[in-house]
XYZ file of C-alpha atoms in Angstrom:
106
model
C -5.585 -20.615 7.280
C -6.147 -20.687 10.998
C -6.011 -24.262 12.638
C -9.210 -25.431 10.833
C -10.507 -21.826 9.886
C -10.042 -19.795 6.362
C -10.186 -16.447 6.437
C -11.344 -14.882 3.320
C -10.894 -11.193 2.933
C -13.253 -8.666 0.932
C -13.428 -5.050 1.128
C -16.297 -4.265 4.659
C -15.396 -7.115 6.382
C -13.466 -10.600 6.191
C -14.379 -13.650 6.511
C -14.195 -16.189 9.308
C -15.216 -19.726 7.681
C -15.366 -23.140 9.488
C -13.224 -25.893 7.568
C -14.947 -28.774 8.932
C -18.793 -27.385 8.011
C -18.136 -25.083 5.398
C -19.880 -22.540 6.941
C -19.689 -18.472 7.160
C -19.215 -18.421 11.377
C -18.608 -14.984 11.855
C -17.357 -11.746 10.065
C -14.911 -8.944 10.899
C -16.572 -6.069 10.024
C -13.929 -3.596 9.441
C -11.806 -5.400 8.666
C -10.753 -5.314 4.936
C -7.655 -6.655 2.968
C -4.825 -7.502 1.941
C -4.241 -10.101 5.244
C -2.634 -11.633 7.220
C -2.211 -14.243 10.265
C 1.588 -14.920 11.716
C 2.205 -16.351 14.723
C -1.384 -15.957 16.877
C -1.865 -12.265 14.833
C -3.716 -11.539 11.891
C -2.828 -7.898 10.550
C -5.342 -6.368 8.626
C -6.285 -3.026 7.172
C -9.361 -0.810 8.248
C -12.281 -0.368 6.147
C -12.698 3.076 6.564
C -9.499 4.375 7.175
C -7.336 1.899 5.276
C -3.295 3.851 5.905
C -4.625 1.851 9.263
C -2.939 -1.482 10.636
C -5.701 -3.474 12.780
C -4.270 -6.430 15.388
C -6.596 -9.166 16.502
C -4.962 -11.725 19.025
C -6.116 -15.678 17.769
C -5.046 -17.857 20.405
C -7.595 -18.900 21.129
C -8.153 -20.648 17.515
C -11.147 -22.580 18.768
C -13.242 -19.806 19.856
C -13.006 -17.063 16.806
C -15.725 -15.439 18.579
C -12.703 -14.277 20.157
C -10.758 -13.285 18.394
C -9.925 -8.646 19.616
C -8.455 -6.257 18.047
C -5.393 -5.531 20.263
C -3.353 -2.894 18.567
C -3.706 -0.162 15.970
C -0.821 0.826 13.644
C -0.783 3.774 12.291
C 2.469 5.578 10.561
C 0.831 5.422 6.886
C -0.461 8.156 5.270
C -2.658 6.349 1.999
C -3.773 3.274 1.549
C -1.828 0.014 2.886
C -2.015 -2.226 0.320
C 0.216 -4.896 1.028
C 1.077 -6.777 4.039
C 4.697 -9.604 4.876
C 6.416 -11.088 7.915
C 9.569 -10.926 7.603
C 12.312 -11.830 10.704
C 10.156 -12.129 13.715
C 8.398 -8.115 12.072
C 5.019 -6.961 9.692
C 6.683 -5.080 6.848
C 3.724 -2.888 5.072
C 3.706 -1.055 1.098
C 1.982 1.438 1.142
C -0.050 4.047 -1.682
C 2.487 6.694 -0.398
C 5.239 5.089 -1.106
C 6.121 4.045 2.124
C 7.173 0.720 3.459
C 7.406 0.372 7.273
C 8.500 -2.119 9.594
C 6.254 -2.881 13.039
C 8.193 -5.322 15.826
C 4.351 -7.232 17.618
C 4.079 -5.845 20.812
C 3.006 -9.162 22.007
Protein backbone atom coordinates (compact mmCIF):
# COMPACT_ATOMS: atom_id res chain seq x y z
CA UNK A 1 0.00 0.00 0.00
CA UNK A 2 1.25 3.47 -0.94
CA UNK A 3 -0.87 6.26 0.53
CA UNK A 4 -4.34 5.84 -0.98
CA UNK A 5 -3.15 3.26 -3.50
CA UNK A 6 -2.79 -0.50 -3.46
CA UNK A 7 -0.13 -2.01 -5.74
CA UNK A 8 -0.79 -5.54 -6.98
CA UNK A 9 1.93 -7.28 -8.96
CA UNK A 10 1.35 -9.82 -11.69
CA UNK A 11 3.51 -11.40 -14.37
CA UNK A 12 2.99 -8.67 -17.01
CA UNK A 13 2.14 -5.53 -15.07
CA UNK A 14 1.54 -3.95 -11.69
CA UNK A 15 -1.97 -2.69 -11.02
CA UNK A 16 -2.41 0.58 -9.14
CA UNK A 17 -5.77 0.46 -7.37
CA UNK A 18 -7.54 3.48 -5.83
CA UNK A 19 -8.58 2.34 -2.34
CA UNK A 20 -11.35 4.96 -2.12
CA UNK A 21 -13.18 4.01 -5.32
CA UNK A 22 -11.85 0.44 -5.46
CA UNK A 23 -11.00 0.91 -9.12
CA UNK A 24 -7.92 0.17 -11.16
CA UNK A 25 -6.50 3.57 -12.13
CA UNK A 26 -3.22 2.59 -13.80
CA UNK A 27 -1.19 -0.41 -14.85
CA UNK A 28 2.59 -0.18 -14.78
CA UNK A 29 3.07 -2.14 -18.00
CA UNK A 30 6.26 -4.14 -18.32
CA UNK A 31 6.78 -4.21 -14.57
CA UNK A 32 6.14 -7.29 -12.47
CA UNK A 33 6.55 -8.98 -9.11
CA UNK A 34 8.39 -9.21 -6.86
CA UNK A 35 7.74 -5.64 -5.80
CA UNK A 36 8.56 -3.51 -2.80
CA UNK A 37 7.42 0.05 -2.02
CA UNK A 38 9.41 1.94 0.59
CA UNK A 39 10.43 5.56 1.29
CA UNK A 40 8.72 6.97 -1.82
CA UNK A 41 10.26 4.39 -4.14
CA UNK A 42 8.90 1.28 -5.84
CA UNK A 43 11.25 -1.56 -6.71
CA UNK A 44 10.07 -4.24 -9.13
CA UNK A 45 11.39 -6.46 -11.88
CA UNK A 46 11.00 -6.04 -15.64
CA UNK A 47 8.67 -8.38 -17.55
CA UNK A 48 11.01 -9.34 -20.40
CA UNK A 49 14.23 -8.96 -18.37
CA UNK A 50 13.40 -10.36 -14.90
CA UNK A 51 17.03 -10.16 -13.83
CA UNK A 52 16.77 -6.34 -13.84
CA UNK A 53 15.11 -4.18 -11.18
CA UNK A 54 13.25 -0.96 -11.96
CA UNK A 55 13.24 1.89 -9.45
CA UNK A 56 10.10 4.05 -9.65
CA UNK A 57 9.77 7.50 -8.06
CA UNK A 58 6.46 7.62 -6.14
CA UNK A 59 7.06 11.08 -4.67
CA UNK A 60 3.81 12.33 -6.26
CA UNK A 61 1.58 9.98 -4.24
CA UNK A 62 -1.68 11.69 -5.19
CA UNK A 63 -1.10 11.26 -8.91
CA UNK A 64 0.12 7.80 -10.06
CA UNK A 65 0.12 9.02 -13.67
CA UNK A 66 3.25 11.01 -12.73
CA UNK A 67 5.15 8.03 -11.31
CA UNK A 68 8.27 7.37 -13.42
CA UNK A 69 11.15 4.91 -13.65
CA UNK A 70 14.25 6.73 -12.41
CA UNK A 71 16.81 3.92 -12.38
CA UNK A 72 17.42 0.40 -13.67
CA UNK A 73 19.54 -1.94 -11.53
CA UNK A 74 21.45 -4.54 -13.57
CA UNK A 75 23.72 -6.92 -11.72
CA UNK A 76 21.87 -10.22 -11.51
CA UNK A 77 22.39 -12.82 -14.24
CA UNK A 78 19.08 -14.67 -13.64
CA UNK A 79 15.53 -13.87 -12.51
CA UNK A 80 15.15 -11.84 -9.30
CA UNK A 81 13.00 -13.78 -6.84
CA UNK A 82 12.89 -11.58 -3.72
CA UNK A 83 13.24 -7.95 -2.67
CA UNK A 84 13.68 -6.65 0.89
CA UNK A 85 14.61 -3.39 2.61
CA UNK A 86 17.31 -3.51 5.28
CA UNK A 87 19.07 -0.59 7.00
CA UNK A 88 18.35 1.88 4.19
CA UNK A 89 19.31 -0.44 1.35
CA UNK A 90 17.51 -2.71 -1.09
CA UNK A 91 18.49 -6.36 -0.88
CA UNK A 92 17.67 -8.58 -3.86
CA UNK A 93 17.96 -12.34 -4.30
CA UNK A 94 18.14 -14.14 -7.61
CA UNK A 95 18.08 -17.56 -9.23
CA UNK A 96 21.75 -16.89 -10.07
CA UNK A 97 22.36 -17.85 -6.40
CA UNK A 98 23.52 -14.37 -5.40
CA UNK A 99 22.20 -11.47 -3.39
CA UNK A 100 22.88 -7.83 -4.20
CA UNK A 101 22.78 -4.84 -1.88
CA UNK A 102 21.79 -1.55 -3.49
CA UNK A 103 21.86 1.97 -2.09
CA UNK A 104 19.25 4.14 -3.82
CA UNK A 105 20.78 7.07 -5.71
CA UNK A 106 18.06 9.39 -4.45
